[in-house]
Coordinates of C-alpha atoms and ligand atoms in Angstrom, one line a residue:
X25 CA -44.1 17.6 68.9
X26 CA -46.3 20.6 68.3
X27 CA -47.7 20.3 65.2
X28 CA -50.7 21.2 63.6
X29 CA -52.9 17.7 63.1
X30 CA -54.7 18.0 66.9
X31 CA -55.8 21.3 66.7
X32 CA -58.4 23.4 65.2
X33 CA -57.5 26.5 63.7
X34 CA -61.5 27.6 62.5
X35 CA -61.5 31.6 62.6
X36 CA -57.6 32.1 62.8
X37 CA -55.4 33.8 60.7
X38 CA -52.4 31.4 60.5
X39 CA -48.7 32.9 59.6
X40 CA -47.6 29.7 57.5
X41 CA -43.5 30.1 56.4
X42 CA -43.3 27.3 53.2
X43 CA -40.2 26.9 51.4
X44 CA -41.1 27.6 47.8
X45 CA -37.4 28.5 46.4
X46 CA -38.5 26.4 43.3
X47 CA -36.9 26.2 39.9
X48 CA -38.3 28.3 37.5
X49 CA -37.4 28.7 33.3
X50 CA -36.9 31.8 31.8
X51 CA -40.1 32.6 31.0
X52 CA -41.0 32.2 34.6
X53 CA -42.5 28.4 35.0
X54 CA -42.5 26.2 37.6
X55 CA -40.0 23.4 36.6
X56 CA -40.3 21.3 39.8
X57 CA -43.2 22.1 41.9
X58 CA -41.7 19.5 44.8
X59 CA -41.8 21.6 47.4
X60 CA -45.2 23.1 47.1
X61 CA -46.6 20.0 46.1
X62 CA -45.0 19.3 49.8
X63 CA -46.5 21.9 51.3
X64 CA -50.0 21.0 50.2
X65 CA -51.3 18.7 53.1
X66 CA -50.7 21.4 55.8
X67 CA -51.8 24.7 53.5
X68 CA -55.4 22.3 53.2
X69 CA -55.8 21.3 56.4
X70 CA -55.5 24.9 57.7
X71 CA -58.3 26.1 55.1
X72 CA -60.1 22.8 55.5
X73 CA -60.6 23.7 59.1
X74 CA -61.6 27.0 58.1
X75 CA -58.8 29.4 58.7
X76 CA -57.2 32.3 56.6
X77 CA -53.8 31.5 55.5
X78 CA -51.2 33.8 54.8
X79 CA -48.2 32.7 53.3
X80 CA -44.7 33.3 53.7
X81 CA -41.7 32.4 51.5
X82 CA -38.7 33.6 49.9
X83 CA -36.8 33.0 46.2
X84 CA -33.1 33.2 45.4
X85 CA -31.1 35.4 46.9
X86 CA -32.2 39.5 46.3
X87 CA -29.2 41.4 47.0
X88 CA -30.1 45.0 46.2
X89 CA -33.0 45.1 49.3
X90 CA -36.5 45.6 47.7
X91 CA -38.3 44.6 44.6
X92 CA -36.7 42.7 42.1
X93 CA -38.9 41.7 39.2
X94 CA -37.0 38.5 38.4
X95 CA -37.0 37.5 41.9
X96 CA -40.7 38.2 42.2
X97 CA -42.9 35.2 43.6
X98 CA -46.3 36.1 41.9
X99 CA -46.1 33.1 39.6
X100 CA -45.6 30.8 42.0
X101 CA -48.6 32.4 43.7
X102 CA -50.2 31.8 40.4
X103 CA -49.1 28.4 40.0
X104 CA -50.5 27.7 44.0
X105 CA -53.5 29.2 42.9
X106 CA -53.7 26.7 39.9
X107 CA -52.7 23.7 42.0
X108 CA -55.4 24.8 44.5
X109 CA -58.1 25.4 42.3
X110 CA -59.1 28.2 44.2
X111 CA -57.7 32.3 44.4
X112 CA -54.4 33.1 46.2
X113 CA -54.6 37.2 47.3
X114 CA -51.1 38.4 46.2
X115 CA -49.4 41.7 46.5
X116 CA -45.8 42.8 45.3
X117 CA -46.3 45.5 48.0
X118 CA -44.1 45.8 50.8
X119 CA -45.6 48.1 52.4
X120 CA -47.1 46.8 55.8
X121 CA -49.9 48.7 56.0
X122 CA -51.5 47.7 52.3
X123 CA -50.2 44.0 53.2
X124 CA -52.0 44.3 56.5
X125 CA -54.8 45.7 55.2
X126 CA -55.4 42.5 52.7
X127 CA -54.1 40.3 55.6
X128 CA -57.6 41.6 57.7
X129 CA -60.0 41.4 54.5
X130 CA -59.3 37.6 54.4
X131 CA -62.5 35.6 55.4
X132 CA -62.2 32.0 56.3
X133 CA -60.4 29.5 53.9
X134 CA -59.0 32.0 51.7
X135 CA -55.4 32.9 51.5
X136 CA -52.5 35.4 50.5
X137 CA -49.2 35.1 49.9
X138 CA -46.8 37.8 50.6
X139 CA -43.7 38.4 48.1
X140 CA -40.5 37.3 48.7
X141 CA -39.3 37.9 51.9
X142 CA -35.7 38.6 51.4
X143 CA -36.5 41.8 49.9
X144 CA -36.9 42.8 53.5
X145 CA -33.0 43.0 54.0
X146 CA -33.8 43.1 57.6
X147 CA -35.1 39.1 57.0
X148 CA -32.0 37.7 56.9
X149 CA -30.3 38.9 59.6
X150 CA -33.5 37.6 62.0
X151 CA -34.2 41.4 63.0
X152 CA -37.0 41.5 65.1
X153 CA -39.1 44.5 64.2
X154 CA -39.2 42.7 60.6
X155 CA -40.8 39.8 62.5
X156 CA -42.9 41.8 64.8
X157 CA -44.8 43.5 61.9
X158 CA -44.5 39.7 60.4
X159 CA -46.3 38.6 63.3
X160 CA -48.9 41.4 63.2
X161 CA -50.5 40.0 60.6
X162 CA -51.6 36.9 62.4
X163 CA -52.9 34.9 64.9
X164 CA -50.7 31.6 65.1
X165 CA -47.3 30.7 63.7
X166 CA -46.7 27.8 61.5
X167 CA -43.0 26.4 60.3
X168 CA -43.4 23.7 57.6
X169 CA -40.3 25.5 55.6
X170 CA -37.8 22.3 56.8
X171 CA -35.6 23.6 54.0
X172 CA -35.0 27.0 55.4
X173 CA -34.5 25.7 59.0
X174 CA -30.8 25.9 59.4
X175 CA -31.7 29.9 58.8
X176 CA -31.8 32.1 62.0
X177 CA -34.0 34.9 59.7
X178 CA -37.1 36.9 60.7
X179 CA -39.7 34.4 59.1
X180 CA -38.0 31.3 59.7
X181 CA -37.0 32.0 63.3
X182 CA -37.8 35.1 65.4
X183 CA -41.5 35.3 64.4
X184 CA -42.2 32.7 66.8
X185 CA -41.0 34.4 70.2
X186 CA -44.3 36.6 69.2
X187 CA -46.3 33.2 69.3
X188 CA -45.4 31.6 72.7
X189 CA -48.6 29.9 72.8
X190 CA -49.2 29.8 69.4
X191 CA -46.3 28.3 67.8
X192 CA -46.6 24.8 65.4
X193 CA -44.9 22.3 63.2
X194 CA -46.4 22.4 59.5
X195 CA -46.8 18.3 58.5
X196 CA -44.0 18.6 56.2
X197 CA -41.6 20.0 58.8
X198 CA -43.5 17.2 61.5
X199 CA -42.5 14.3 59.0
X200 CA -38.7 15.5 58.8
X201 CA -38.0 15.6 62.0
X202 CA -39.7 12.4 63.1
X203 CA -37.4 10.3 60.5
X204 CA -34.4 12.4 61.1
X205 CA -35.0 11.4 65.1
X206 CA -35.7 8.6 64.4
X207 CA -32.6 7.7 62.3
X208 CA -30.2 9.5 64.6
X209 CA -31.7 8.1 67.9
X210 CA -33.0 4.8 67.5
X211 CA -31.5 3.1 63.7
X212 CA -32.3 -0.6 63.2
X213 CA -28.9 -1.9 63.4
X214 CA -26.8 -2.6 61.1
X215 CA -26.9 1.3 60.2
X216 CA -24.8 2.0 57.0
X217 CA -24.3 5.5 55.8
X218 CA -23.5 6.5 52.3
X219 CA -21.6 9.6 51.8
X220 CA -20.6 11.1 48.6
X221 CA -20.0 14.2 46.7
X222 CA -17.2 16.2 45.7
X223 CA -15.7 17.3 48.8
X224 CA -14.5 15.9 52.1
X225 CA -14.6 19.3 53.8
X226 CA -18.4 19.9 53.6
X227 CA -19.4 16.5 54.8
X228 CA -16.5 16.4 57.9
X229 CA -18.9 16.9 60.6
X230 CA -21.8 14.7 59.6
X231 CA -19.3 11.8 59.3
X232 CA -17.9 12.6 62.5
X233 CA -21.4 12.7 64.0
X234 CA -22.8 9.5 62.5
X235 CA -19.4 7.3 63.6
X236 CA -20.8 6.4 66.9
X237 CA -24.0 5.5 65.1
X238 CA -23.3 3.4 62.0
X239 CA -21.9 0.1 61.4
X240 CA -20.8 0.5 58.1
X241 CA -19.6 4.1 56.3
X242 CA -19.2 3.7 52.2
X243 CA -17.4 6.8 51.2
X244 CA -17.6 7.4 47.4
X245 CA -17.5 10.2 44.9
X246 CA -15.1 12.7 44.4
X247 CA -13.8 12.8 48.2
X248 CA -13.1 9.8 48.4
X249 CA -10.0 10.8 46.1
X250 CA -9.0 12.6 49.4
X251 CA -9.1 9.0 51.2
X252 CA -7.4 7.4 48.5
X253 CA -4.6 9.6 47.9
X254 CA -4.0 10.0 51.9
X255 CA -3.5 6.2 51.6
X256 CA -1.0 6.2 49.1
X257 CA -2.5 5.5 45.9
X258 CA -2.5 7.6 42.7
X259 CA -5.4 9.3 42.0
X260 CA -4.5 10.9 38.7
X261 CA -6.3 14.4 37.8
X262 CA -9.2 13.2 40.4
X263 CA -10.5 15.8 42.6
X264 CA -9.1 16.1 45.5
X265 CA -8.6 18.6 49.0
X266 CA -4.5 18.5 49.6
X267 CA -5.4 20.5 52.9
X268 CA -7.7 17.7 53.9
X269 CA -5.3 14.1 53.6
X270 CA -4.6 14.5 57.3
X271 CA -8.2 14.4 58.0
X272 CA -9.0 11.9 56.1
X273 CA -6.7 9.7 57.7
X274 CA -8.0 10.7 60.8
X275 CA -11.6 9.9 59.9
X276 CA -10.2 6.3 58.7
X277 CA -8.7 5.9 62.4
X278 CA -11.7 6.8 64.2
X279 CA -13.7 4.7 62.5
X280 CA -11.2 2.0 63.1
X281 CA -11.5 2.8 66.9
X282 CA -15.7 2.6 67.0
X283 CA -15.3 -0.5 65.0
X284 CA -16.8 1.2 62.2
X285 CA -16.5 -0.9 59.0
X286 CA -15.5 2.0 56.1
X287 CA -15.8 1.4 52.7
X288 CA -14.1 3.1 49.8
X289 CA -14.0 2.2 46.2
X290 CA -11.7 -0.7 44.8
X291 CA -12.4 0.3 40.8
X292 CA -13.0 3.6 39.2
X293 CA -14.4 4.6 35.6
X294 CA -12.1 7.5 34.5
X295 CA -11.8 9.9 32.1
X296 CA -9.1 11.4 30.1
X297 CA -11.5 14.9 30.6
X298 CA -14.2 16.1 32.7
X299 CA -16.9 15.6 30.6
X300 CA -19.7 12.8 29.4
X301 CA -17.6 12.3 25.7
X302 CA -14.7 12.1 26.8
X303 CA -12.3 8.0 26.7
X304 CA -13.5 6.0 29.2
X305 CA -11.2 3.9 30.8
X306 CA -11.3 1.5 33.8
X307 CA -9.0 1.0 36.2
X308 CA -9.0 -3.1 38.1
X309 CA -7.6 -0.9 41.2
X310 CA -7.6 2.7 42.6
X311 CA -4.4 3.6 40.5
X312 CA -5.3 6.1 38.0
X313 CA -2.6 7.0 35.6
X314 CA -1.4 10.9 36.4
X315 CA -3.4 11.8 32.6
X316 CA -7.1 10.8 33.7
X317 CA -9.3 11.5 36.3
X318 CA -11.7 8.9 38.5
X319 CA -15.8 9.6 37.5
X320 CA -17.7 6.6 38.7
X321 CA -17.4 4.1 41.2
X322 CA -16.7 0.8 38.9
X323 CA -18.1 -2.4 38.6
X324 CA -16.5 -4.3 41.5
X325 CA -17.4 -0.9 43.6
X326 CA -20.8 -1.3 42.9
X327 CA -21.1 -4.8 43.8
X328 CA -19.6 -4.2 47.2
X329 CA -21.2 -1.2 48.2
X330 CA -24.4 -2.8 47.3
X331 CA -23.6 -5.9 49.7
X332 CA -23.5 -4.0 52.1
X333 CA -26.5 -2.0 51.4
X334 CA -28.6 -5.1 50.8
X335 CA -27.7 -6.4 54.8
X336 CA -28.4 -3.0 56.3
X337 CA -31.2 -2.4 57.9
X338 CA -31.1 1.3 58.3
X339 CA -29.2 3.6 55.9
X340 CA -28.6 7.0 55.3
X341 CA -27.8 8.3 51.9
X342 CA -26.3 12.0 51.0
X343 CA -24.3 12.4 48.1
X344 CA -23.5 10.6 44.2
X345 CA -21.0 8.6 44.1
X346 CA -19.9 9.9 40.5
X347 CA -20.5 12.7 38.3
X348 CA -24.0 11.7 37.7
X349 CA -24.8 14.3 36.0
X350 CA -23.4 13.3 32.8
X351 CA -24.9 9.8 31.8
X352 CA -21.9 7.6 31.2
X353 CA -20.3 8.4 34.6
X354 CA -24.2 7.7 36.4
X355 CA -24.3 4.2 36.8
X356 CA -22.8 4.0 40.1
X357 CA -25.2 6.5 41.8
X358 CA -28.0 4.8 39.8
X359 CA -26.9 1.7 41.2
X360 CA -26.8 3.0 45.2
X361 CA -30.2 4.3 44.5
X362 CA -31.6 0.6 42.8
X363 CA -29.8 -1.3 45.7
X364 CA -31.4 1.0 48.8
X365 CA -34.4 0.5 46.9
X366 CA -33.9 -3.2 46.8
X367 CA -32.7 -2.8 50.6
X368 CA -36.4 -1.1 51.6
X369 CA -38.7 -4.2 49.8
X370 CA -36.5 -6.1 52.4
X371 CA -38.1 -3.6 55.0
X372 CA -35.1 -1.6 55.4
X373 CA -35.5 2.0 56.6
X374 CA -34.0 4.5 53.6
X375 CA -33.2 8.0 53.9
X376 CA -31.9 10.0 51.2
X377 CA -31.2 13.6 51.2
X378 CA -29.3 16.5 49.6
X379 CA -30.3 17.7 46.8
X380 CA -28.0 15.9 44.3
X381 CA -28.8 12.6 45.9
X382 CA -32.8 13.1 45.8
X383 CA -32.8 14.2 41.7
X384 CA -30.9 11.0 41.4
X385 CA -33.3 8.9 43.4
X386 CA -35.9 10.7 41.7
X387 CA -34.1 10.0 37.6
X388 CA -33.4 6.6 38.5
X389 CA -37.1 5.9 39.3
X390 CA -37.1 4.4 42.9
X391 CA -38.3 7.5 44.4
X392 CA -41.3 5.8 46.0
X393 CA -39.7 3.1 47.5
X394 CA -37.7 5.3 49.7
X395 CA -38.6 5.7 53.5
X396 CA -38.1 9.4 53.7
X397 CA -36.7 11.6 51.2
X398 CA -35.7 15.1 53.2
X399 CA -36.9 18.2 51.3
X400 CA -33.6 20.0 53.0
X401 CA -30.1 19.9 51.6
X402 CA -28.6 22.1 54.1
X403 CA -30.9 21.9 57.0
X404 CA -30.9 17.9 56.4
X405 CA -26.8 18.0 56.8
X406 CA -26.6 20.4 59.9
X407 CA -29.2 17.8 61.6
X408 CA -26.9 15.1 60.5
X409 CA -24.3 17.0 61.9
X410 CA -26.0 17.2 65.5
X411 CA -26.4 21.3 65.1
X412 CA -29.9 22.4 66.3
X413 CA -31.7 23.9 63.6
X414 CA -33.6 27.6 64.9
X415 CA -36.0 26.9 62.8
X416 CA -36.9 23.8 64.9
X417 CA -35.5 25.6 68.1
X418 CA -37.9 28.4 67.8
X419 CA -41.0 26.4 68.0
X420 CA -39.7 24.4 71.0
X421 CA -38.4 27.1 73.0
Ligands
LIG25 P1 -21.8 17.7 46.9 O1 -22.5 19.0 46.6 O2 -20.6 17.9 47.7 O3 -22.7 16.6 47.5 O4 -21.3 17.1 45.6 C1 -22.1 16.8 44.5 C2 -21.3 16.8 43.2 O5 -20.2 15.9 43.4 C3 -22.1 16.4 42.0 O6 -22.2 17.6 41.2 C4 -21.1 15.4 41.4 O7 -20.9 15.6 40.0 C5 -19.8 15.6 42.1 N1 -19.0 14.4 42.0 C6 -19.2 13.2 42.4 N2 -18.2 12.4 42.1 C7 -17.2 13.2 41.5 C8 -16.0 12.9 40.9 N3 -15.5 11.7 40.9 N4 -15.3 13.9 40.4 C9 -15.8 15.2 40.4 N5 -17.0 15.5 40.9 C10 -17.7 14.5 41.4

């Protein structure tokens, strides 16, 4: 691992890409300040030891190529700067020489933050005279942006063929990929995966990738309408992918074949419309009449799912397995999220990642007693899915 703990960085001027693509209201607060709060440990170690830091980051998704007022990162460099308790140098220039001008008054332990760096069109598309003028403006190249890592772009990636010697880990970045190893090449057996959501298609290949690995697979959520009506049963109005029965059934026969046990749910809440007022009924058995549709795993679901949760060992969770966000269809995901965290005061190891899966972990109030929570939606589910991530790729090359 290259990261950043074993060396000294006193006198350098250290590139740092953080992923700061935080929520924000509309009069331009911070609404979760996660992933700068994640950032923290590396951005202090690097001033600690005595370096200038110079931030890079991006926010939403600029479309017209240059500045864009609402897409503008000076508050967050304001908030950093509160959070800090100490001045971050910001510019809304994009102009290299004014940014590289600042970039060479910075004197040890201060820092700068550049603004978003998709208003460099070029950034996306990983051009590399973007990330040579990037590169420019520093000595060493750190990646603690784990979120942005699945991105091939000028900040995230190419920057570091301009650091071959110079190239690091942030500690953020470090700790994700040590767990994600670590759960993909060595899990304390038995392994159980949870995987929910609303849709079979975007979670095909990380199934298929953890079958060799797990014991147990509990399928839940809206795809596992897919499995259900693939098997025969009536689903209602319940989300489901028509394209994708065939798939599901092969899914169900390659598990069968690695002697994977699958789980799907045996009782559903539903609802006679999607939404939190609608009638509430509950089916005994995955048989929904054709006029409602399934929004929770029910009680007997619950209770099974969390069996096998409490005998794991190692588990992996990505996805609600109901329409958590409105409160009467929560209390299965809440109750995945209590049962890993019963599992991990048993000295399970708990992952949970995606985002919908980490705000639930995070409501239901057992965030600290999870192992590793992955900053990473994306990124986390193209590990899962045994893709190699550039942004990891680029400092190991
Ligand atoms: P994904 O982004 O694929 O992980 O899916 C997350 C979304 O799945 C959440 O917004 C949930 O509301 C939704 N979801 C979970 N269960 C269901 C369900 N039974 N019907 C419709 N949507 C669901």
């Amino acid at each position: 691992m290259k990261g950043i703990r074993e060396v000294n960085f006193t006198g350098k001027k250290v590139l740092v890409r953080v992923d700061f693509n935080v929520p924000m209201d509309e009069n331009k607060n911070v609404t979760d300040d996660t992933r700068i709060q994640e950032a923290l440990p590396t951005i202090k170690k690097l001033l600690s030891d005595g370096a200038s830091v110079i931030l890079m980051a991006h926010f939403g998704r600029p479309k017209k190529g240059g500045f864009e007022a609402e897409l503008s990162l000076q508050p967050v460099a304001e908030y950093l700067s509160k959070i800090l308790g100490q001045n971050v140098v910001f510019t809304q220039s994009l102009d290299f020489t004014e940014i590289k001008a600042l970039a060479d008054g910075l004197k040890q332990g201060e820092i700068m933050m550049l603004e978003n760096i998709r208003f460099y069109p070029e950034e996306t598309k990983g051009d590399v005279q973007l990330a040579e003028k990037l590169a420019a403006l520093g000595d060493c190249y750190v990646n603690d942006a784990f979120g942005a890592a699945h991105r091939e772009h000028s900040s995230t990636a190419t920057i570091a063929r301009f650091f071959p010697q110079s190239k690091y880990f942030g500690l953020l970045m470090e700790h994700e990929i040590v767990n994600l190893k670590k759960l993909m090449t060595s899990p304390t057996k038995p392994f159980t995966a949870i995987i929910g959501g609303s849709k079979i298609s975007s979670k095909i290949d990380v199934i298929k990738n953890l079958l060799p690995l797990v014991d147990n697979l509990i399928i839940g959520g809206g795809m596992s309408y897919t499995f259900a009506k693939a098997n025969g049963k009536s689903i209602g109005k319940s989300i489901c992918e028509d394209d994708k029965l065939q798939v599901a059934l092969d899914l169900q026969e390659e598990a069968k074949k690695q002697g994977v046990n699958l789980y799907l749910p045996v009782d559903i809440l539903a609802g006679d419309a999607f939404s939190n007022d609608c009638n509430i009924k509950y089916c005994p058995e995955v048989n929904i009449p054709d006029e409602l549709e399934g929004m929770d795993a029910g009680e007997k679901t619950r209770e099974l799912f969390g069996k096998v949760i409490l005998e794991s060992k190692t588990i992996l969770w990505n996805g609600p397995v109901g329409v958590f966000e409105f409160e009467n269809f929560a209390g299965g995901t809440n109750s995945i999220a209590k049962y890993i965290a019963e599992a991990t005061d048993k000295g399970a190891f708990a992952a949970v990642g995606g985002g919908d899966s980490v705000s639930a972990i995070k409501k239901s109030g057992f965030a600290d007693k999870i192992s590793y929570i992955s900053t990473g939606g994306g990124a986390m589910l193209e590990y899962l899915e045994g893709k190699v991530l550039p942004g990891i790729k680029a400092i190991l090359d």
